Structure formats: structure tokens, C-alpha cells
Amino acid sequence: MTLFVRVEPIGKKMNRLLIESNGIFIGEYEKSQQADIDRKIEEINAAETTLLSIYEKYGEFCVRWDGKAKSIRVKGIEVGSIPKAAWRRASWQK
């Protein structure tokens, strides 16, 4: 399965990254500035198996940075995290 990421502006600098699979909304990734969108799409693709597994088990999810990890939440409850191997370097760190 291939994930599709739709970028939705939510202000002058911020965007919401909405993830779809086979045309069905499955979750939202971290909010992002324009400079980091490509990196976060790479992370989503690298974590595809994890994200699909979470969706199949729990339904729609939301991925957020909590200071130490990229936690995957369903209705505010942490149900997993994005594997560190899928993380990409932030634009400000290059």
C-alpha cells in the first residue's frame, strides 16, 4: 500500500500533513513549516508499516513530537511511536 500525504495550510507558516491510504484518511502527522514538509513526508513513507498497523488496530491517529519521541496517539492516548530509523534531520539542523 502507498500512503498519500495532503498538505493543508493552517496559517501563514504552518501546515497540517494529512495521511491517506487508498483514498481514505487514516491520520495526521506533525504540523510542519514549509521547509520541513519534504522531510516529514520521507518520515511518513519510512514508517508506512508502523502507521498502517496502528490504523488497522486503533483507527485514525495523530503523530506528535513530545520532546523525546514522535508519539502516535489515538484519542489522546499514546499507542506507539515512529521508529528512530524513520526520522530525518530537521531543516534547521542542516
XYZ file of C-alpha atoms in Angstrom:
94
model
C 0.000 0.000 0.000
C 1.165 3.520 -0.677
C 0.442 6.437 1.579
C -0.544 9.797 0.120
C 0.138 12.987 2.086
C -2.076 16.012 1.586
C -0.655 19.331 2.783
C -3.243 21.702 4.234
C -2.179 25.261 5.170
C -3.316 26.286 8.677
C -1.719 29.710 8.821
C 0.987 31.802 7.201
C 3.799 29.428 8.174
C 2.235 26.177 9.381
C 0.758 23.227 7.511
C -1.148 20.143 8.560
C 0.018 16.863 6.978
C -2.969 14.599 6.371
C -2.236 10.963 5.545
C -4.434 8.876 3.274
C -4.301 5.242 2.225
C -6.314 4.124 -0.799
C -8.221 7.418 -0.684
C -9.180 7.010 3.000
C -7.983 9.461 5.671
C -6.016 7.478 8.258
C -4.244 10.131 10.324
C -2.331 13.352 10.769
C 1.423 13.797 11.053
C 3.174 16.590 12.972
C 2.276 20.119 11.964
C 5.038 21.464 9.759
C 6.664 24.573 8.393
C 7.169 24.638 4.618
C 10.911 23.886 4.893
C 10.232 20.583 6.699
C 7.387 19.163 4.602
C 9.581 17.022 2.311
C 11.485 15.613 5.313
C 8.284 14.693 7.117
C 6.843 13.052 4.007
C 10.030 10.941 3.876
C 9.483 10.007 7.541
C 5.875 9.038 6.808
C 6.968 6.802 3.925
C 9.754 5.239 6.035
C 7.246 4.487 8.822
C 4.476 3.289 6.491
C 4.254 -0.201 8.008
C 4.009 1.210 11.547
C 1.383 3.789 10.581
C -0.791 1.277 8.704
C -0.539 -1.170 11.596
C -1.666 1.489 14.096
C -4.561 2.500 11.833
C -5.707 -1.109 11.371
C -5.616 -1.730 15.115
C -6.908 1.595 16.524
C -8.326 3.721 13.696
C -7.407 7.333 12.947
C -4.235 8.548 14.626
C -2.194 11.687 15.221
C 1.635 11.817 15.360
C 3.200 14.461 17.630
C 6.702 15.282 18.845
C 6.731 15.024 22.646
C 10.293 16.196 23.270
C 11.901 12.753 23.131
C 9.962 10.769 20.561
C 7.428 11.056 17.786
C 4.497 9.511 19.591
C 1.466 8.107 17.809
C -1.761 8.940 19.585
C -5.348 7.817 19.200
C -7.903 9.955 21.033
C -5.107 11.443 23.164
C -3.713 8.062 24.278
C -0.193 7.091 23.183
C -0.343 3.804 21.254
C 3.103 3.708 19.659
C 5.928 5.772 18.221
C 7.706 6.383 14.943
C 10.874 4.252 14.827
C 14.050 6.380 15.099
C 15.294 4.802 11.876
C 12.497 6.664 10.070
C 13.417 10.095 11.479
C 15.036 12.636 9.157
C 17.166 15.668 10.027
C 15.216 18.930 10.543
C 15.800 21.745 8.052
C 17.380 23.965 10.730
C 19.950 21.251 11.552
C 21.463 21.053 8.038
